[in-house]
PDB file of C-alpha atoms in Angstrom:
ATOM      1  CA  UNK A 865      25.979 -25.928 -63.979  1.00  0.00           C
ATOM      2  CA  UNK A 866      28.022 -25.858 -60.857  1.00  0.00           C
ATOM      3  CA  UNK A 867      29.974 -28.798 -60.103  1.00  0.00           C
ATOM      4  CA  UNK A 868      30.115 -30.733 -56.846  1.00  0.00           C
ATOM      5  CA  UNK A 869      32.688 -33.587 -56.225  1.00  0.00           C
ATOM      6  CA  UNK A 870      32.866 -36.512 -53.766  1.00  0.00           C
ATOM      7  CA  UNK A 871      35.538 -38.461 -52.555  1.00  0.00           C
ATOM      8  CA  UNK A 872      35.850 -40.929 -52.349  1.00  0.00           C
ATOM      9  CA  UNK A 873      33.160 -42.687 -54.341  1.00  0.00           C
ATOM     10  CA  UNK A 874      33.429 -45.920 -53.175  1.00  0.00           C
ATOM     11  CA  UNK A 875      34.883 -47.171 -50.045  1.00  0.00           C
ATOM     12  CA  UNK A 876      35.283 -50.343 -47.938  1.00  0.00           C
ATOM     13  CA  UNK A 877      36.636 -49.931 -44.178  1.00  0.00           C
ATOM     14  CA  UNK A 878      36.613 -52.622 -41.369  1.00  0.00           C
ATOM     15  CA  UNK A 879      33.749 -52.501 -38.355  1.00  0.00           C
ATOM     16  CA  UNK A 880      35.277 -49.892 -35.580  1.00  0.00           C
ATOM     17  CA  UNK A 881      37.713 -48.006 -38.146  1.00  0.00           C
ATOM     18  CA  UNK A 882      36.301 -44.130 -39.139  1.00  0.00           C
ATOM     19  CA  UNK A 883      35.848 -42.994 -42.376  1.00  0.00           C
ATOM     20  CA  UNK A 884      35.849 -39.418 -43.835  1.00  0.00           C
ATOM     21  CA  UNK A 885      33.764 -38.699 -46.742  1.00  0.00           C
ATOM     22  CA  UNK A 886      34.765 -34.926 -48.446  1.00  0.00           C
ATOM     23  CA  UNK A 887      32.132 -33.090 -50.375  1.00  0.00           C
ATOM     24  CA  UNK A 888      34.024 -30.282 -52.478  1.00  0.00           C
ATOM     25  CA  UNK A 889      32.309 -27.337 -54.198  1.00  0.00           C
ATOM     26  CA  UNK A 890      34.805 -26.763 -57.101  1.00  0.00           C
ATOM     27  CA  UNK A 891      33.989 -23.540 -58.949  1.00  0.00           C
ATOM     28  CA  UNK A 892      31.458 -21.880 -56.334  1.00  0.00           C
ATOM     29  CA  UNK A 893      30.916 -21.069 -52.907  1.00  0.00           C
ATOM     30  CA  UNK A 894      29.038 -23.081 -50.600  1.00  0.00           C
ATOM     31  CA  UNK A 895      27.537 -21.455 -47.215  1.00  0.00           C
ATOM     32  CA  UNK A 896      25.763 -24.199 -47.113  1.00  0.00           C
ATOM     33  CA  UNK A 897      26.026 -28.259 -47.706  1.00  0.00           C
ATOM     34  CA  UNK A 898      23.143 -31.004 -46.904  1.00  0.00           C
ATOM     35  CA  UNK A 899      24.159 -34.580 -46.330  1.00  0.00           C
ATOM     36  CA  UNK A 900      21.814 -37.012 -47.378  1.00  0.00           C
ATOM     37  CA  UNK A 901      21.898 -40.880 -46.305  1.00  0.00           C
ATOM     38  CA  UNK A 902      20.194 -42.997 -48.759  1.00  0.00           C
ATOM     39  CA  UNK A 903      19.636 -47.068 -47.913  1.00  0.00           C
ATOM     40  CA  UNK A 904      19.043 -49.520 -50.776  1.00  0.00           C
ATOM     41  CA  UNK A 905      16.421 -49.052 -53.044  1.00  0.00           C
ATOM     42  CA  UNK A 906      14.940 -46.430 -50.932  1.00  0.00           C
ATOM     43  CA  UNK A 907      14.930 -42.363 -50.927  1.00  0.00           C
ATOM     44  CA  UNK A 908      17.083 -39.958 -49.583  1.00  0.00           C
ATOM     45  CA  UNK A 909      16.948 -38.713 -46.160  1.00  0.00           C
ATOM     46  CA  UNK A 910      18.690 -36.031 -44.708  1.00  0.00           C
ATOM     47  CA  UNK A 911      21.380 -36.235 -42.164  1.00  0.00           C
ATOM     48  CA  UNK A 912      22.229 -32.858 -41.700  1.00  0.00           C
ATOM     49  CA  UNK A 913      22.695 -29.154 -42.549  1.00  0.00           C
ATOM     50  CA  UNK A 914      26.599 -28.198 -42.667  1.00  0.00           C
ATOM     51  CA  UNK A 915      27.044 -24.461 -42.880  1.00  0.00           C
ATOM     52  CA  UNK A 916      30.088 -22.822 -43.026  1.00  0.00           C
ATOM     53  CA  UNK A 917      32.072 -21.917 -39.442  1.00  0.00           C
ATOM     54  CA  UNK A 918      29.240 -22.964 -37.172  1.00  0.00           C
ATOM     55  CA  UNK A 919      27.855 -26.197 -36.069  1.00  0.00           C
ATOM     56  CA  UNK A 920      25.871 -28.529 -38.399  1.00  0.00           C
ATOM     57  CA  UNK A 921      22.623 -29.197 -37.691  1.00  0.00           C
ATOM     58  CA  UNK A 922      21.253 -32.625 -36.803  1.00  0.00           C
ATOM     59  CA  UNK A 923      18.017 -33.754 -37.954  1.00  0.00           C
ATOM     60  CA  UNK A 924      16.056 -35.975 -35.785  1.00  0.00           C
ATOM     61  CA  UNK A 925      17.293 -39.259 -35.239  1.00  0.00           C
ATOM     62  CA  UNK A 926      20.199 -38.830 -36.280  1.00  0.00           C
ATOM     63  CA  UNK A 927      24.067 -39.417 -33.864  1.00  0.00           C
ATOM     64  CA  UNK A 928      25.650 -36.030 -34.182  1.00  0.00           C
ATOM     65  CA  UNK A 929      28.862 -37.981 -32.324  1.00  0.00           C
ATOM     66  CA  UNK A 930      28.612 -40.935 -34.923  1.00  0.00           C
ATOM     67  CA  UNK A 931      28.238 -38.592 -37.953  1.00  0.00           C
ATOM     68  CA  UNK A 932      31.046 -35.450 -37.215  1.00  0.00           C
ATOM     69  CA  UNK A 933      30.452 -32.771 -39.906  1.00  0.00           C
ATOM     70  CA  UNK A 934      32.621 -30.255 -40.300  1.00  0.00           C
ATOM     71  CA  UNK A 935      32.723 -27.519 -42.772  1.00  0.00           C
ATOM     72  CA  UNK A 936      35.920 -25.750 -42.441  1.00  0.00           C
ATOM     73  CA  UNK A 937      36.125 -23.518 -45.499  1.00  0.00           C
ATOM     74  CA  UNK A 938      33.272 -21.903 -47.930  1.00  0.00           C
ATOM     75  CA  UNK A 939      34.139 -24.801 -50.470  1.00  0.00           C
ATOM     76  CA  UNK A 940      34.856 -28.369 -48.285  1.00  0.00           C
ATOM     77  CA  UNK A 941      32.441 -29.946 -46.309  1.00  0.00           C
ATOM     78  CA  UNK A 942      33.491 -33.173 -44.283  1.00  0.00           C
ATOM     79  CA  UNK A 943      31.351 -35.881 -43.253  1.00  0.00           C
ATOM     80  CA  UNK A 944      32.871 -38.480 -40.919  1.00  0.00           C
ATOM     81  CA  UNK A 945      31.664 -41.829 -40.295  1.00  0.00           C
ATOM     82  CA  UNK A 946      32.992 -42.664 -36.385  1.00  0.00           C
ATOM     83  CA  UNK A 947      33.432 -46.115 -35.337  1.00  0.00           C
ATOM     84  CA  UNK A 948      31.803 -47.606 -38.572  1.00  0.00           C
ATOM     85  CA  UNK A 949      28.944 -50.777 -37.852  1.00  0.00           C
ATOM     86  CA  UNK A 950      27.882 -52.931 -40.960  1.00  0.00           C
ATOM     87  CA  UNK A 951      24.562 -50.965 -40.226  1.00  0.00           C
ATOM     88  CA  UNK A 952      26.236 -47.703 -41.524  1.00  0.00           C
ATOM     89  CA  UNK A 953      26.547 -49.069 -44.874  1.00  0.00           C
ATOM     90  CA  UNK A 954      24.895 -46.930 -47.190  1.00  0.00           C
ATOM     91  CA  UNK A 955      25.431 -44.547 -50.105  1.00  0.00           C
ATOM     92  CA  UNK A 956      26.173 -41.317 -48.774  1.00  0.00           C
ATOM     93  CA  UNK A 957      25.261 -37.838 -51.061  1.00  0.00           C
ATOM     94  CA  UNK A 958      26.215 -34.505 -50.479  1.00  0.00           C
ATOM     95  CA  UNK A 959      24.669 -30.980 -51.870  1.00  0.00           C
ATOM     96  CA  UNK A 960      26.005 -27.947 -52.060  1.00  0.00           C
ATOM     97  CA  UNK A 961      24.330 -24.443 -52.553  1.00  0.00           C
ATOM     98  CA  UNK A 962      25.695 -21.658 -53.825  1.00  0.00           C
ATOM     99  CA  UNK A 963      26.730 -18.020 -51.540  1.00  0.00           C
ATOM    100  CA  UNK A 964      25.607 -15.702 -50.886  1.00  0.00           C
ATOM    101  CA  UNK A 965      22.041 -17.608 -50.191  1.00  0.00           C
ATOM    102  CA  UNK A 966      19.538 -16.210 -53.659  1.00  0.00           C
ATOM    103  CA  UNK A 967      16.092 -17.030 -53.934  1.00  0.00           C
ATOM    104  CA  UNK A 968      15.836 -19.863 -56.283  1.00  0.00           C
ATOM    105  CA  UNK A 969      19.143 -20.976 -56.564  1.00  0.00           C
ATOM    106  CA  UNK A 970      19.478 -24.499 -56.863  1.00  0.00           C
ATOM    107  CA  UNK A 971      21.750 -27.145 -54.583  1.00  0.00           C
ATOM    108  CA  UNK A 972      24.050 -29.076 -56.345  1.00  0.00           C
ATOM    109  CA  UNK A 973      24.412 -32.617 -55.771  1.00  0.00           C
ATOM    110  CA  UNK A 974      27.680 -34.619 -55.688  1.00  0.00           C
ATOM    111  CA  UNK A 975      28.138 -38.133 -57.236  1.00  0.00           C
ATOM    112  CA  UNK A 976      27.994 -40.215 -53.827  1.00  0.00           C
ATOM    113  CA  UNK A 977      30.119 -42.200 -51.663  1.00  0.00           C
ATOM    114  CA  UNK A 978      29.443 -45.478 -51.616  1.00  0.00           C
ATOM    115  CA  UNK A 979      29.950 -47.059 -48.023  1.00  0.00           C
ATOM    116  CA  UNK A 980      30.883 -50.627 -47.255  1.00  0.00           C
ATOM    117  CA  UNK A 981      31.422 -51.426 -43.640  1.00  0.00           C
ATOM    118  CA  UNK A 982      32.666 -55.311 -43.412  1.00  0.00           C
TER     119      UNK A 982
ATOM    120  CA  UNK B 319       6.255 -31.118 -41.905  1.00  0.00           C
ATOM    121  CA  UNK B 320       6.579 -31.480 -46.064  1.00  0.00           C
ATOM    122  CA  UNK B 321       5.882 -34.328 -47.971  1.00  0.00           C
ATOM    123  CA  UNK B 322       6.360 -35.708 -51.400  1.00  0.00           C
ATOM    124  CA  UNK B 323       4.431 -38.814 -52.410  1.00  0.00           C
ATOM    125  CA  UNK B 324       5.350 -40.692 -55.764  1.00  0.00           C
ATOM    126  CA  UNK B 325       3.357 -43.299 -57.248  1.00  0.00           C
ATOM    127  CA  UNK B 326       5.036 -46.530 -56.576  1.00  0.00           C
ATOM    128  CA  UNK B 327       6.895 -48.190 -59.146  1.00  0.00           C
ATOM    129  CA  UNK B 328       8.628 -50.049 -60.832  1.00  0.00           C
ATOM    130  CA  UNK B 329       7.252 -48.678 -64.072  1.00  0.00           C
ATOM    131  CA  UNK B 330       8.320 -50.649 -66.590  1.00  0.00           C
ATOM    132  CA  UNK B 331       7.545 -49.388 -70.509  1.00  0.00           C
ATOM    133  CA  UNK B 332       7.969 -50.045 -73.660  1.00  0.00           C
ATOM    134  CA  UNK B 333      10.457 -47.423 -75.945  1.00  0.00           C
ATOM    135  CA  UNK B 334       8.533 -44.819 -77.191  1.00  0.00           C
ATOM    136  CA  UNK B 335       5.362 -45.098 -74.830  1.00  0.00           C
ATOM    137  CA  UNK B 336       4.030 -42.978 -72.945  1.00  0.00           C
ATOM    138  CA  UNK B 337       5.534 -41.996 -69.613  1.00  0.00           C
ATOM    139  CA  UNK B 338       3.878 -40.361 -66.640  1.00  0.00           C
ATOM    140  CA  UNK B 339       5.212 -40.334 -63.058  1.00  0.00           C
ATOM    141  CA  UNK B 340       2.616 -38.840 -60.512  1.00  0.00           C
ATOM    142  CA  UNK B 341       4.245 -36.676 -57.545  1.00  0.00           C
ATOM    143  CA  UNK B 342       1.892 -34.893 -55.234  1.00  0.00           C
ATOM    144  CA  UNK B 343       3.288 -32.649 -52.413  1.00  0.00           C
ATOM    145  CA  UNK B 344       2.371 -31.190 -48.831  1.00  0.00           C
ATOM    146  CA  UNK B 345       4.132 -28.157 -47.854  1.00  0.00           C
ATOM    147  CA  UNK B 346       3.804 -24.890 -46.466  1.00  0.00           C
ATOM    148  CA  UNK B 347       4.166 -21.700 -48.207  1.00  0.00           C
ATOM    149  CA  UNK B 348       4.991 -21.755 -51.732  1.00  0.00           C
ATOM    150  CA  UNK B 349       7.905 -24.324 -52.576  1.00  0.00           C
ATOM    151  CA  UNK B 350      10.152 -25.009 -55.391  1.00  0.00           C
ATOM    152  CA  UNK B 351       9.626 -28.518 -56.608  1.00  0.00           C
ATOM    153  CA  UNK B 352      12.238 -30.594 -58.441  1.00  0.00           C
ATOM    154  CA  UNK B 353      12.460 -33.929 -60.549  1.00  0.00           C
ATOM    155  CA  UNK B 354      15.715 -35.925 -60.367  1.00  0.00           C
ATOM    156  CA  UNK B 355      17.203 -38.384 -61.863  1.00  0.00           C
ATOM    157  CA  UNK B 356      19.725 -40.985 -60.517  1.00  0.00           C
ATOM    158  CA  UNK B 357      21.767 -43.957 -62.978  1.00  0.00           C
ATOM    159  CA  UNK B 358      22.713 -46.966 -61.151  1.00  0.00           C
ATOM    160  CA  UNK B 359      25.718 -46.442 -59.017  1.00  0.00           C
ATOM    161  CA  UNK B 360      25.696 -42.733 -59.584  1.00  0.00           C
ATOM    162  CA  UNK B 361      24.610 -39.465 -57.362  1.00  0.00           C
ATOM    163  CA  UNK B 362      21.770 -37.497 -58.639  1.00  0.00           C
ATOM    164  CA  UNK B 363      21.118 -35.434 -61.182  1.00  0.00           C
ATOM    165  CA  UNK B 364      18.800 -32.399 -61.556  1.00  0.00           C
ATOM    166  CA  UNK B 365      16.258 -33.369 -64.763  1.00  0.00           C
ATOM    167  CA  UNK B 366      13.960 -30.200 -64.183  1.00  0.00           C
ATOM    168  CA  UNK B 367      12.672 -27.748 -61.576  1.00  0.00           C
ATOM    169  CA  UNK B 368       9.512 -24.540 -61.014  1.00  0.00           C
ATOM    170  CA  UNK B 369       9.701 -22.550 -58.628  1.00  0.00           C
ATOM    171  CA  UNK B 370       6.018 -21.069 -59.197  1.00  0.00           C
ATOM    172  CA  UNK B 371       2.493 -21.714 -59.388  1.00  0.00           C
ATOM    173  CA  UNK B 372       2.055 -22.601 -63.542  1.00  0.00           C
ATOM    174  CA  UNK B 373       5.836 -23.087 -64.071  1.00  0.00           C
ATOM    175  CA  UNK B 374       6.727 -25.484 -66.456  1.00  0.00           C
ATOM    176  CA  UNK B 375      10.108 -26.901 -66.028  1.00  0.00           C
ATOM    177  CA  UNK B 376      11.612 -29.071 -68.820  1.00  0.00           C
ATOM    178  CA  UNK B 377      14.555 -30.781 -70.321  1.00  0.00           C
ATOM    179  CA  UNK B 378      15.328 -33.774 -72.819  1.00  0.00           C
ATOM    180  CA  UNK B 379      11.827 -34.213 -73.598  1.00  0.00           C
ATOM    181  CA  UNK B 380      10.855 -34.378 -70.082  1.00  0.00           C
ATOM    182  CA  UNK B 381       7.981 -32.290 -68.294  1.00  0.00           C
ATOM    183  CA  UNK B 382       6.614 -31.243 -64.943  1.00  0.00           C
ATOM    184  CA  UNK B 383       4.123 -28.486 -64.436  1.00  0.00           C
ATOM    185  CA  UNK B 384       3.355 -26.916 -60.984  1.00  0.00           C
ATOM    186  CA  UNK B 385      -0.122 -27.328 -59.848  1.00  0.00           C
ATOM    187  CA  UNK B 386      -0.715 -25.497 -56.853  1.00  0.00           C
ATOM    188  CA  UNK B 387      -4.547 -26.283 -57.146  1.00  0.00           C
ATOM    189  CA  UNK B 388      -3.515 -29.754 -56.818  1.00  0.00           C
ATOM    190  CA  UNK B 389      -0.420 -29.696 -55.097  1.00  0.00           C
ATOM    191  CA  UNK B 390       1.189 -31.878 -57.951  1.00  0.00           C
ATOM    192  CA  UNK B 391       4.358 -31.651 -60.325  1.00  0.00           C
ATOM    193  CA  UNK B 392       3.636 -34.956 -62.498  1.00  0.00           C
ATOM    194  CA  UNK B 393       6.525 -35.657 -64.808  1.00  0.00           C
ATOM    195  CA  UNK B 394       5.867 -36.581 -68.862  1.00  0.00           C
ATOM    196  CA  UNK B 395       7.611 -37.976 -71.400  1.00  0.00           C
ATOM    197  CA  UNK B 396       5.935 -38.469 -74.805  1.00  0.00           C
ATOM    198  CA  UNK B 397       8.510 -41.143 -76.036  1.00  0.00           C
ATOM    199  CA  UNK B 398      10.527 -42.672 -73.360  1.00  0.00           C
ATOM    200  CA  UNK B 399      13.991 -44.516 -74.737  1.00  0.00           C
ATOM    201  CA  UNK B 400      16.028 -46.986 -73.409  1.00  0.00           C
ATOM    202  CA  UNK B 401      18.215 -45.002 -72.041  1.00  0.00           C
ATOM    203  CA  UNK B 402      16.061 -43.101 -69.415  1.00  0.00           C
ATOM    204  CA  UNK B 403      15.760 -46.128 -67.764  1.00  0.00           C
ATOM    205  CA  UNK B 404      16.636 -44.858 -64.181  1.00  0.00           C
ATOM    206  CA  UNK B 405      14.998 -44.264 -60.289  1.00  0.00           C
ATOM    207  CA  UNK B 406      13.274 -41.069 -60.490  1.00  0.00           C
ATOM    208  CA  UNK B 407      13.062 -38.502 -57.309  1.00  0.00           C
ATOM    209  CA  UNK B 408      10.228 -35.901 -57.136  1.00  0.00           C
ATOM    210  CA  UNK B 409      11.494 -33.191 -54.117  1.00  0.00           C
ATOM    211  CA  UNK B 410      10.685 -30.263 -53.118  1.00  0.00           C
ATOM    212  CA  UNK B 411      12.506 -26.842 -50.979  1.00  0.00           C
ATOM    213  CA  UNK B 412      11.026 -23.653 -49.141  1.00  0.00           C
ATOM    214  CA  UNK B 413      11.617 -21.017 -51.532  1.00  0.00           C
ATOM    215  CA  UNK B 414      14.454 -18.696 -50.528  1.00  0.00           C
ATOM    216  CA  UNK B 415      15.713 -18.003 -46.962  1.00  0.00           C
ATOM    217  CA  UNK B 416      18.468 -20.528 -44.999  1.00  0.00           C
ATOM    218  CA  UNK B 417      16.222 -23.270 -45.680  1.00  0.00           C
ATOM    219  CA  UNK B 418      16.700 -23.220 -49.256  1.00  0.00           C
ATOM    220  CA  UNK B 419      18.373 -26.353 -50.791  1.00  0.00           C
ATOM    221  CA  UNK B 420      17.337 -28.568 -47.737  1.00  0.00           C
ATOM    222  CA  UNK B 421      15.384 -31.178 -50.052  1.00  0.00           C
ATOM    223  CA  UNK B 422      12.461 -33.126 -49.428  1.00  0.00           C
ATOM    224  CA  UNK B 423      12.518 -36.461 -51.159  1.00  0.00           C
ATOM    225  CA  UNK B 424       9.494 -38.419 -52.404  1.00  0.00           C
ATOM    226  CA  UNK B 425      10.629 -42.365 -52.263  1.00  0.00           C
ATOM    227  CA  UNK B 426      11.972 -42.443 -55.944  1.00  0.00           C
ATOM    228  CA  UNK B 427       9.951 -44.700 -59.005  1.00  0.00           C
ATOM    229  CA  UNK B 428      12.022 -47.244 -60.659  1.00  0.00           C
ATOM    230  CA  UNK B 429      11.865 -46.756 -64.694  1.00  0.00           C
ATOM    231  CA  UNK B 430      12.615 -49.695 -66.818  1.00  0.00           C
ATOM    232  CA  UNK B 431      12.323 -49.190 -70.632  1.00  0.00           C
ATOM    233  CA  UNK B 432      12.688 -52.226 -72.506  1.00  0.00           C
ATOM    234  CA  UNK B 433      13.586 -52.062 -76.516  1.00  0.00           C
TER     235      UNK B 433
END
């Protein structure tokens, strides 16, 4: 299958610093990438909808100016953790799906980014 | 809105049992449903998927079979090893259009298997 990478996988940054998490579709095209937020022991949620050369869309609840996405090319999608709280820590997953947009194609998930905010 | 509801776990089993996760779903239209599968400390893996009514996705023994009478995808194992010990995520997507690959999550069961 189609491979999606995260970096970094794990990271530890200091309360107030930013940290940029890159989700990489590496032998596809990606229109599309979802970012996913997922607290201990708990599901995944989604953050937002990154699509490629326009805005990402938000879902409810969540800080568009705390979480910048940006999704600069049909194969890198960025997310970027502003001003980082101990509250952000979380693991962080990205998906990818393929271009152009098929019925039934499947989003690929990268391996995660764990976050560590001391 | 859609939905996915797993039975709560942690399951915890014996190897070779028996293994059945419920996962019922809420959802308009007709969606594609998905199991997943995620290690400790690792992202998530696609298991098996349907993507219509009577489908029967499957892989490494696993099985899921889309109910639309029931709105269910229940995943099966007939001899669950050690190894499959993991947090399992039922999740579903509209079929097709921009929406496609947005994923629903249900909560995740915890599967221990112990030797």
């Amino acid at each position: 299958g189609a491979v999606v990478s995260q970096h970094p996988s794990r990271v530890i940054c200091k309360s107030g610093t930013s940290v940029k998490i890159e989700c990489r579709s590496l032998d596809f095209q990606a229109t599309t990438m979802f970012w996913y937020r997922q607290f201990p022991k708990q599901s995944l949620m989604l953050m937002a909808t990154s699509n490629e050369g326009s805005k990402a869309t938000y879902e409810q609840g969540v800080e568009k100016d705390k979480f910048l996405i940006n999704h600069a090319s049909l194969t890198l999608s960025t997310l970027t953790v502003t001003s980082a709280h101990p509250e952000d820590s979380s693991f962080y997953i990205c998906s990818a799906r393929e271009a152009p947009d098929r019925a039934n194609t499947e989003a690929f998930f990268g391996q995660g980014t764990r976050l560590t905010v001391v | 809105g859609n939905s996915v509801t797993q039975m709560e776990g942690p399951v915890t089993l014996s190897e070779e049992a028996f293994l059945t996760i419920n996962c019922t779903y809420t959802a308009t239209g007709y969606p594609s449903l998905f199991w997943y599968v995620q290690y400790p400390g690792e992202g998530l893996q696609l298991l098996l998927k349907a993507t219509k009514a009577d489908d029967k996705g499957s892989n490494k023994g696993f099985e899921a079979t889309y109910r639309k009478e029931t709105t269910s995808f229940h995943l099966e194992k007939g001899s669950v090893q050690v190894s499959d010990s993991a947090v399992y995520f039922c999740a579903l997507s509209p079929q097709g259009g921009t929406s496609y690959g947005k994923l629903t999550f249900g909560q995740g069961t915890i599967l221990t298997v112990h030797p």
